[in-house]
PDB file of C-alpha atoms and ligand atoms in Angstrom:
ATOM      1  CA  UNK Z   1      15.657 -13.560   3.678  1.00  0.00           C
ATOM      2  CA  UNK Z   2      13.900 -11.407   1.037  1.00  0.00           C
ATOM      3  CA  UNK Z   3      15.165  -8.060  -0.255  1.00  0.00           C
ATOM      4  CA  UNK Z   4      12.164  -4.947  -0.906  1.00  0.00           C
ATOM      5  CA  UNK Z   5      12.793  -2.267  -3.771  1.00  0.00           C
ATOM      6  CA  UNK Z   6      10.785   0.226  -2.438  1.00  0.00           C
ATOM      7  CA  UNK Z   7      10.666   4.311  -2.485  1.00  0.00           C
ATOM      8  CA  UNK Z   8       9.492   6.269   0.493  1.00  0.00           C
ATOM      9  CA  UNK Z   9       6.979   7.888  -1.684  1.00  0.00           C
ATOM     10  CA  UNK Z  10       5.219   5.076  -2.770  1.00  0.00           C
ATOM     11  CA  UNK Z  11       2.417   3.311  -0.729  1.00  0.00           C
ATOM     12  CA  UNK Z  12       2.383   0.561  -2.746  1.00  0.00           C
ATOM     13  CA  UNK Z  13       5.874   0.127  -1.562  1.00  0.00           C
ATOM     14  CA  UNK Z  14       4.826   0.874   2.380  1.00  0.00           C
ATOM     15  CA  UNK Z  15       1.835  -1.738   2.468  1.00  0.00           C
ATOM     16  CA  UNK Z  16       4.562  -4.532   1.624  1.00  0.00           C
ATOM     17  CA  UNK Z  17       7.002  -2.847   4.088  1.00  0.00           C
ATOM     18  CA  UNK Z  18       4.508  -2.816   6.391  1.00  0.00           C
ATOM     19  CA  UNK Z  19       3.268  -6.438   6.003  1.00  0.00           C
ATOM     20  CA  UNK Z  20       7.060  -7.762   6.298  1.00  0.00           C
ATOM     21  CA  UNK Z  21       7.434  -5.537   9.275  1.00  0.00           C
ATOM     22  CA  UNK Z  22       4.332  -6.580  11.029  1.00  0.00           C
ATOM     23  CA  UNK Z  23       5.202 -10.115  10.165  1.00  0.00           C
ATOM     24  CA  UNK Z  24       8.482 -10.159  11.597  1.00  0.00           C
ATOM     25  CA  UNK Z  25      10.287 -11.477   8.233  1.00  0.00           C
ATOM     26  CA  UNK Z  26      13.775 -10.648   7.815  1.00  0.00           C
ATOM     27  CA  UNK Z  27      14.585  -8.484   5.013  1.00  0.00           C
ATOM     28  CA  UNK Z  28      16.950  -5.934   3.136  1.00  0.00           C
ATOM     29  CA  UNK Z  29      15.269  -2.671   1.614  1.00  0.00           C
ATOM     30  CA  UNK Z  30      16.519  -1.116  -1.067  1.00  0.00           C
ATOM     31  CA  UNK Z  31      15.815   2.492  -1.943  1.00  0.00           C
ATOM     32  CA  UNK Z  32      14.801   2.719  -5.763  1.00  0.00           C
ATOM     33  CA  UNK Z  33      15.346   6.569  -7.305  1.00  0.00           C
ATOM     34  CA  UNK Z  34      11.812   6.878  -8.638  1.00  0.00           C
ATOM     35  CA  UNK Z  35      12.972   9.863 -10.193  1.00  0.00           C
ATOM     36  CA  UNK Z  36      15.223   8.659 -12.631  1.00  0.00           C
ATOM     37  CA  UNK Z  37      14.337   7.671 -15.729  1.00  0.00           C
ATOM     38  CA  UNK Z  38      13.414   4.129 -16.238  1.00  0.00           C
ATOM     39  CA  UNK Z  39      16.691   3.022 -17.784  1.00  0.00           C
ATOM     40  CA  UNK Z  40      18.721   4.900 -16.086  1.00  0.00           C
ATOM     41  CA  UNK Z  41      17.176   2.926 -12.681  1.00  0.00           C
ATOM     42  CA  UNK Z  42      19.938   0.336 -11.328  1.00  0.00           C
ATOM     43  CA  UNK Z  43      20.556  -3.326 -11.702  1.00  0.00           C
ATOM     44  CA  UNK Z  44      19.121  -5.593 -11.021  1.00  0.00           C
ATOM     45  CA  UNK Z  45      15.830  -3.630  -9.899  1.00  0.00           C
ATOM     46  CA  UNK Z  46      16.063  -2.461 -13.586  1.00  0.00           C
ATOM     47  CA  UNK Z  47      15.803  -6.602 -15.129  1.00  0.00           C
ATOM     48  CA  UNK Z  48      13.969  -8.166 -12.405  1.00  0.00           C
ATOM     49  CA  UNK Z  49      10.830  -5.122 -12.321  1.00  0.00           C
ATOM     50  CA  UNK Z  50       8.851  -6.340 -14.665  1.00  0.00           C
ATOM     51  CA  UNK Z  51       6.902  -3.155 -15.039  1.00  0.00           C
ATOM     52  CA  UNK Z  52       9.326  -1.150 -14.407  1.00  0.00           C
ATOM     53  CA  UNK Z  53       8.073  -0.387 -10.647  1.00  0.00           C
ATOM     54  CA  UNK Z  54       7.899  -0.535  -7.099  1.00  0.00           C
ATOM     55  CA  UNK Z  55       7.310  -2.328  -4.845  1.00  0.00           C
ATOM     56  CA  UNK Z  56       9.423  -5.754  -6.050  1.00  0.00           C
ATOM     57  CA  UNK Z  57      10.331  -7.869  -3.081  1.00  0.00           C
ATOM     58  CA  UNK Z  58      12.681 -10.630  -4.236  1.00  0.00           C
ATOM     59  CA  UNK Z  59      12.883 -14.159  -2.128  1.00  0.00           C
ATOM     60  CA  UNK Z  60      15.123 -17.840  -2.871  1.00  0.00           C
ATOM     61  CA  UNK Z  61      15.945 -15.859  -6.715  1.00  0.00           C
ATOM     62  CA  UNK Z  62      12.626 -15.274  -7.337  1.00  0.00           C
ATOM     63  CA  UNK Z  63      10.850 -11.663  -8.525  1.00  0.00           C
ATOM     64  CA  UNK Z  64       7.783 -10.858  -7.171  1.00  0.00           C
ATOM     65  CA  UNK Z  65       6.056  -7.710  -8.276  1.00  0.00           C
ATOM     66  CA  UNK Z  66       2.593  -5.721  -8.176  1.00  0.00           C
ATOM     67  CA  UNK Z  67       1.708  -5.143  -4.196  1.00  0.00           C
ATOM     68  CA  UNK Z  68      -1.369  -7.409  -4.067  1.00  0.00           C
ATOM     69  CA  UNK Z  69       0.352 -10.137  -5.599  1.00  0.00           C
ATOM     70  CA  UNK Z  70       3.001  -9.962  -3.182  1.00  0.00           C
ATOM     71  CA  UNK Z  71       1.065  -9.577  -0.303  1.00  0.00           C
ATOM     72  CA  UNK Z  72      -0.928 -12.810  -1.964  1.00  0.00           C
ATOM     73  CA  UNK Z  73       2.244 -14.428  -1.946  1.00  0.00           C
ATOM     74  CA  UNK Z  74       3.114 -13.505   2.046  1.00  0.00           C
ATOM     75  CA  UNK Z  75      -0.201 -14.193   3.045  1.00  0.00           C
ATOM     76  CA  UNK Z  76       0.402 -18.154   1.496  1.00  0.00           C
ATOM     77  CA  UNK Z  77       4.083 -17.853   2.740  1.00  0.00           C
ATOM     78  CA  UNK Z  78       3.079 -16.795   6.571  1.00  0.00           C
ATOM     79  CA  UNK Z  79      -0.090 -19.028   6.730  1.00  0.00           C
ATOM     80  CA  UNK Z  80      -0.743 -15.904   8.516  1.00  0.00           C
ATOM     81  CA  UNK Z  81      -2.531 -12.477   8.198  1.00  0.00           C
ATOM     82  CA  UNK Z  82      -5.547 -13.879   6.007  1.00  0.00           C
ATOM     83  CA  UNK Z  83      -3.490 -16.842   4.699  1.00  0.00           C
ATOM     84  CA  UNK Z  84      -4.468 -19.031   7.654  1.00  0.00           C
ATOM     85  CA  UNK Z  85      -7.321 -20.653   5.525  1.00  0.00           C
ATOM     86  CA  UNK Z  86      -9.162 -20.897   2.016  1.00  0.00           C
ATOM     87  CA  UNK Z  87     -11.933 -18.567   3.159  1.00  0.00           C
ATOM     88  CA  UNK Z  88     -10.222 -15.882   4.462  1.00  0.00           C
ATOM     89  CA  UNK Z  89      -7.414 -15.873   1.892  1.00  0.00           C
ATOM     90  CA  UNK Z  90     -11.000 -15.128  -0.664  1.00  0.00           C
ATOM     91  CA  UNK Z  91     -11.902 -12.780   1.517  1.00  0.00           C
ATOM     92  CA  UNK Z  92      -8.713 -11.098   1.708  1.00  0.00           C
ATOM     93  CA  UNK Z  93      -8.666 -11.253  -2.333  1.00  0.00           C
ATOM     94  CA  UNK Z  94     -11.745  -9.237  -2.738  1.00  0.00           C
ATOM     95  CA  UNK Z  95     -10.486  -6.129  -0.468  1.00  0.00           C
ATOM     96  CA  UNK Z  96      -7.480  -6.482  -2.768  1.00  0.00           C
ATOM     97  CA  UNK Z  97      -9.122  -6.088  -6.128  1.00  0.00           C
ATOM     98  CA  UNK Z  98     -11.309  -3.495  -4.205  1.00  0.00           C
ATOM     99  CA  UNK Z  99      -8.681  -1.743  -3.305  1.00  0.00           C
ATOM    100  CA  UNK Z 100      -6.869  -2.031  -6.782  1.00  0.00           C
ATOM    101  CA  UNK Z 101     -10.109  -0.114  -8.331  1.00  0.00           C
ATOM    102  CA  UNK Z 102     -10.887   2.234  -5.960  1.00  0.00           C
ATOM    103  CA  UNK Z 103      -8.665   3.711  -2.546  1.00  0.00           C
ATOM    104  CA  UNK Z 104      -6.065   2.334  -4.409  1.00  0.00           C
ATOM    105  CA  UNK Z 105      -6.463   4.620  -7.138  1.00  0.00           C
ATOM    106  CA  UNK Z 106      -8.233   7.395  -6.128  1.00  0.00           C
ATOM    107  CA  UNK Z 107      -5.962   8.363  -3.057  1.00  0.00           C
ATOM    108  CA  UNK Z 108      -3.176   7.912  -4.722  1.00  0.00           C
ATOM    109  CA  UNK Z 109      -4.102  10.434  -7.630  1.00  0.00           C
ATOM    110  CA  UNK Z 110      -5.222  13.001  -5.423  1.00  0.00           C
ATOM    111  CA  UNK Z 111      -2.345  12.956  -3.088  1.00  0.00           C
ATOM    112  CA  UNK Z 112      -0.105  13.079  -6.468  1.00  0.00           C
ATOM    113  CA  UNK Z 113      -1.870  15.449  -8.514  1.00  0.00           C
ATOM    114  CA  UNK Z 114      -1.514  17.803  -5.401  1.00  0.00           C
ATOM    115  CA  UNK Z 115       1.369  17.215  -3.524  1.00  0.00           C
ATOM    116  CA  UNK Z 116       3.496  16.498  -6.800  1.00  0.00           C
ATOM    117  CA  UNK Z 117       2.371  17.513 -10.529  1.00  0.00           C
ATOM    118  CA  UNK Z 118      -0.981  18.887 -10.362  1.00  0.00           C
ATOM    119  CA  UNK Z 119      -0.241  19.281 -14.157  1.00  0.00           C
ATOM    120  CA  UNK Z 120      -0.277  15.488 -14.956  1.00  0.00           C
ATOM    121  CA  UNK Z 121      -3.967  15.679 -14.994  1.00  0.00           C
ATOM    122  CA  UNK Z 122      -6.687  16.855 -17.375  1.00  0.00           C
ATOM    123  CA  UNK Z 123      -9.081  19.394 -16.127  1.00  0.00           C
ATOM    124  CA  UNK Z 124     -12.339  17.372 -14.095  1.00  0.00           C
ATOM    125  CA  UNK Z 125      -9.796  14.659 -13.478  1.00  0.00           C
ATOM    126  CA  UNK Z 126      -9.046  15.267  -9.855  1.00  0.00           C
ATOM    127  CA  UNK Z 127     -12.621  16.346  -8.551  1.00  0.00           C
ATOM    128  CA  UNK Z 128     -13.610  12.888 -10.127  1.00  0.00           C
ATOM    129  CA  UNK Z 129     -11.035  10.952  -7.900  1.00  0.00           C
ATOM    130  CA  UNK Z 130     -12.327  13.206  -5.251  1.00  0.00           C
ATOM    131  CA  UNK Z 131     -15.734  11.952  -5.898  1.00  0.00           C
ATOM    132  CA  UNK Z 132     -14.376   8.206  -6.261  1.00  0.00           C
ATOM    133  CA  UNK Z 133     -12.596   8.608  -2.840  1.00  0.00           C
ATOM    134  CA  UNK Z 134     -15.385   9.929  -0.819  1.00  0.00           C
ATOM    135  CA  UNK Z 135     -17.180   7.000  -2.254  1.00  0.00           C
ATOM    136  CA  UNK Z 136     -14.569   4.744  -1.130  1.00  0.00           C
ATOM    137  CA  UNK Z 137     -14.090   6.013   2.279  1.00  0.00           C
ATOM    138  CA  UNK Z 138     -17.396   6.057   2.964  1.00  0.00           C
ATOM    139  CA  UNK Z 139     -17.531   2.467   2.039  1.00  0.00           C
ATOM    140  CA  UNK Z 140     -14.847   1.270   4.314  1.00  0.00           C
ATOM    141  CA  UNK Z 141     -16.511   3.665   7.166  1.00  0.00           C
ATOM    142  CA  UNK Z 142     -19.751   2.021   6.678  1.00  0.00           C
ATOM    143  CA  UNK Z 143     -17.661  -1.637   6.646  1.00  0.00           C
ATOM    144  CA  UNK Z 144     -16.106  -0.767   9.816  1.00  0.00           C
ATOM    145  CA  UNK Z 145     -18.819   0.595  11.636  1.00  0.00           C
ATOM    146  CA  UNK Z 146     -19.815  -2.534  13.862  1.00  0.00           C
ATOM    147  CA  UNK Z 147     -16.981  -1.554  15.699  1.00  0.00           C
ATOM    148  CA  UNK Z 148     -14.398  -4.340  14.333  1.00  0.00           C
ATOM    149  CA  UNK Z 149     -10.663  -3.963  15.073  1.00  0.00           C
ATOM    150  CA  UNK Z 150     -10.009  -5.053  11.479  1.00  0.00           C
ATOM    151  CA  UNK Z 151     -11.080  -5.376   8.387  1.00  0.00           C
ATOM    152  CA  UNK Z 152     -11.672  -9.631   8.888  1.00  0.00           C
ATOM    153  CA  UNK Z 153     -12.392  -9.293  12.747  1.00  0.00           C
ATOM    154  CA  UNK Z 154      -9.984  -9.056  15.633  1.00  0.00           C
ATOM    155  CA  UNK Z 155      -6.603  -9.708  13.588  1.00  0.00           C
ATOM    156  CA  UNK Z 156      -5.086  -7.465  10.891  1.00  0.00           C
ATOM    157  CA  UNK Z 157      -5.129  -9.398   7.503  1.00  0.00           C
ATOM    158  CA  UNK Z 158      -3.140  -8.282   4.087  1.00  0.00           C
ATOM    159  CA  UNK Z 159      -6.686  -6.465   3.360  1.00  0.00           C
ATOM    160  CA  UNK Z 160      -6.074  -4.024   5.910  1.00  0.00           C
ATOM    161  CA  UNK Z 161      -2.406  -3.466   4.985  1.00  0.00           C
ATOM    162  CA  UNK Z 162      -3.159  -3.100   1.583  1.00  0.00           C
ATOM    163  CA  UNK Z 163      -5.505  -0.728   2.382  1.00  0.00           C
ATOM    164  CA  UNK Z 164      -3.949   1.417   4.547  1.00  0.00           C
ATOM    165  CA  UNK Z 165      -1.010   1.843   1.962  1.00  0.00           C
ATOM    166  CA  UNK Z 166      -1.117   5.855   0.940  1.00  0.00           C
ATOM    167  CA  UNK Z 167      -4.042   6.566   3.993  1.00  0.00           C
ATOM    168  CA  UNK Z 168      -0.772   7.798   6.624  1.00  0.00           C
ATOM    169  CA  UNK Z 169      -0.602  10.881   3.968  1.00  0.00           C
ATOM    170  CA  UNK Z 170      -4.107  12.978   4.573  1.00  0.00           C
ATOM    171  CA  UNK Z 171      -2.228  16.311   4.780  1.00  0.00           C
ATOM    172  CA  UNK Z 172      -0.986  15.548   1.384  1.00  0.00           C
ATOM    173  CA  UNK Z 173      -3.705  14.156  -0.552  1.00  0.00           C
ATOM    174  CA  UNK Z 174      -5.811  16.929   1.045  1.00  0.00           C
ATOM    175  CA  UNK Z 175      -8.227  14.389   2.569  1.00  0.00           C
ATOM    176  CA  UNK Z 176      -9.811  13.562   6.112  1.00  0.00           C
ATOM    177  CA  UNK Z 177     -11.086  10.536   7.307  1.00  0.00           C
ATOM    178  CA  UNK Z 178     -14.478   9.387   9.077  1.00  0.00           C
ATOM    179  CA  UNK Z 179     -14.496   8.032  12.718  1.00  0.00           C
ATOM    180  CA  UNK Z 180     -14.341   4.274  12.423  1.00  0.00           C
ATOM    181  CA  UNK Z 181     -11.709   4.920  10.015  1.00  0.00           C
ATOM    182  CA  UNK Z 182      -9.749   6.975  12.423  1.00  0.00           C
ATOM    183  CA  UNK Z 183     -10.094   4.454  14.799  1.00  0.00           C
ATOM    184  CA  UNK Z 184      -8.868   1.365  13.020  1.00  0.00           C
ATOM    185  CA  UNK Z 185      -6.063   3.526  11.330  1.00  0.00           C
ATOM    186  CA  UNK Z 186      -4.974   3.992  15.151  1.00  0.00           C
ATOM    187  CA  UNK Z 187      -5.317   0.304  15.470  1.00  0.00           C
ATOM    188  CA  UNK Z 188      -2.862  -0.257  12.551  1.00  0.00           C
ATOM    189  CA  UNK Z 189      -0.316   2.593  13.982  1.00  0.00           C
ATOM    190  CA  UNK Z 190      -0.601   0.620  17.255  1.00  0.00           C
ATOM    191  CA  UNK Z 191       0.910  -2.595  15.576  1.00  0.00           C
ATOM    192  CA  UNK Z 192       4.223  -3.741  15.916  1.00  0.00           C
ATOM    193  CA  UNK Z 193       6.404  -2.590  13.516  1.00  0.00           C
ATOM    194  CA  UNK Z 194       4.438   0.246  12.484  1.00  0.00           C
ATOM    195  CA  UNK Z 195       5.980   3.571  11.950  1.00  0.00           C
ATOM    196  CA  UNK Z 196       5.379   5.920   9.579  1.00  0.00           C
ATOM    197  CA  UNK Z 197       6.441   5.381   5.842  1.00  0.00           C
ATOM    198  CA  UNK Z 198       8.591   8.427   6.329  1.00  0.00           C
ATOM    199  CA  UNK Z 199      10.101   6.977   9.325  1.00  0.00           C
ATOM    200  CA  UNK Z 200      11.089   3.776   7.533  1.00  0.00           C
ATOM    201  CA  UNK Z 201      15.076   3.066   7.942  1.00  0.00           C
ATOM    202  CA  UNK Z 202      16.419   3.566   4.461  1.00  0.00           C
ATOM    203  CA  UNK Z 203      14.165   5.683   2.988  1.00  0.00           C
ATOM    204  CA  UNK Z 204      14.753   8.652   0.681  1.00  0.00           C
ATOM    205  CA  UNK Z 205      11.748  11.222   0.313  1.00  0.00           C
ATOM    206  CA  UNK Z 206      11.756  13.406  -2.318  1.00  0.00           C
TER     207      UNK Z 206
HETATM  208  N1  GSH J 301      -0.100  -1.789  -9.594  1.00  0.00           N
HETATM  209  C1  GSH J 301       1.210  -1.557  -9.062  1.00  0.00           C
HETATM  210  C2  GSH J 301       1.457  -0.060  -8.965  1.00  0.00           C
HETATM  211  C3  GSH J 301       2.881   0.251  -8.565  1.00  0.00           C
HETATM  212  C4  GSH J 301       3.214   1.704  -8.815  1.00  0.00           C
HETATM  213  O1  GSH J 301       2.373   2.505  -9.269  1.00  0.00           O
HETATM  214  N2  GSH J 301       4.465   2.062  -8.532  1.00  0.00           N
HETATM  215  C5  GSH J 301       4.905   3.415  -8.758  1.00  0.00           C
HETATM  216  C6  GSH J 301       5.229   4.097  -7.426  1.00  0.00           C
HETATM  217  S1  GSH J 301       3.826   4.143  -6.371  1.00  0.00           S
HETATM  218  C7  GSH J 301       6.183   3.428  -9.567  1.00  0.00           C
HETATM  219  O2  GSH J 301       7.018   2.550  -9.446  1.00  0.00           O
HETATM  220  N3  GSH J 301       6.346   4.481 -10.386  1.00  0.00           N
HETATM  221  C8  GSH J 301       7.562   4.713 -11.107  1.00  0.00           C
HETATM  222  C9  GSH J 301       7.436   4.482 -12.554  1.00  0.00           C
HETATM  223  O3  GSH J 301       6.329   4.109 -12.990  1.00  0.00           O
HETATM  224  O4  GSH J 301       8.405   4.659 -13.246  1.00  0.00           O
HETATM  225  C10 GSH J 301       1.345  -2.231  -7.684  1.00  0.00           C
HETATM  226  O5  GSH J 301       0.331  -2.455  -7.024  1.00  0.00           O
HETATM  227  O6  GSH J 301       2.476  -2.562  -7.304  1.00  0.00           O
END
């Protein structure tokens, strides 16, 4: 059984809901208030969140926090979803730290900056995630484009549910997305256990 401190407005939160969802693993979620301050944040998300954020998933009395890591550590767990072998568990790694750097960044910035403090951010800084992003959507179009179903061929891996974490938001991050895109986001909607990170039971949005 493994328990996820999550918040419905975080997609680093929804790609591990997503994964344990898709996976079939039994679990509790637990809606953190990302509102409140830090400290003020309740036990024991409060002493076992390292950093102080979501997503922590926490299995056999063990923490587990930062969404790549813990998808890492479901991948291994599963044997499944990229963690059937060596080689694809590498290749899984490098969308990962891809997606750390860039979607992972830049999509979540834009969507923030405009759908909740557009003062957080230094004049320039959004246009340059915009530029980032259409970098980095471009690159997963062109990735896409032999007509895959998923990022590592005809199953979805932990590389395509990391990187689909804030993409089921465009209206809010003020972005569109290219065709093959489109078409293998519909492919992830069309799993099992997909819905909507709104949709999630147990969520809170603000
Ligand atoms: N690198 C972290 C980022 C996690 C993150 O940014 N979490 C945000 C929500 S999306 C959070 O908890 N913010 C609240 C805070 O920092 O107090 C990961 O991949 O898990």
């Amino acid at each position: 059984m493994f328990t996820l401190y999550g918040s419905a407005e975080s997609g680093h939160s929804f790609k591990v809901r997503l994964t344990l969802e898709v996976a079939a693993l039994p679990y509790e979620y637990r809606e953190v208030d990302l509102r409140l301050a830090r400290d003020a944040r309740a036990e024991p998300f409060r002493s076992l969140a390292r950093y102080g954020e979501v997503p922590l998933l926490v299995h056999a009395g063990q923490p587990y926090v930062q969404s790549n890591a813990i998808l890492l550590f479901l991948a291994g767990h599963t044997q499944a979803f990229g963690g059937e072998t060596p080689e694809r568990l590498a290749r899984c790694r490098e969308w990962l730290f891809w997606e750390a750097n860039r979607i992972g960044t830049s999509l979540p910035h834009l969507r923030f900056g405009q759908r909740f403090d557009p003062q957080a951010y230094p004049a320039g800084v959004l246009e340059w995630m915009r530029s980032r992003f259409d970098a980095d959507i471009a690159r997963l179009n062109e990735e896409l484009s032999d007509g895959r179903a998923f990022l590592l061929g005809d199953t979805p891996t932990i590389a395509d549910f990391s990187i689909c974490g804030y993409m089921f938001w465009p209206e809010q991050a003020h972005v569109g997305y290219p065709a093959y895109v489109m078409a293998w986001l519909e492919r992830i909607r069309a799993l099992p256990g997909w819905r909507h990170p709104y949709d999630m039971p147990g969520v809170v949005p603000f």
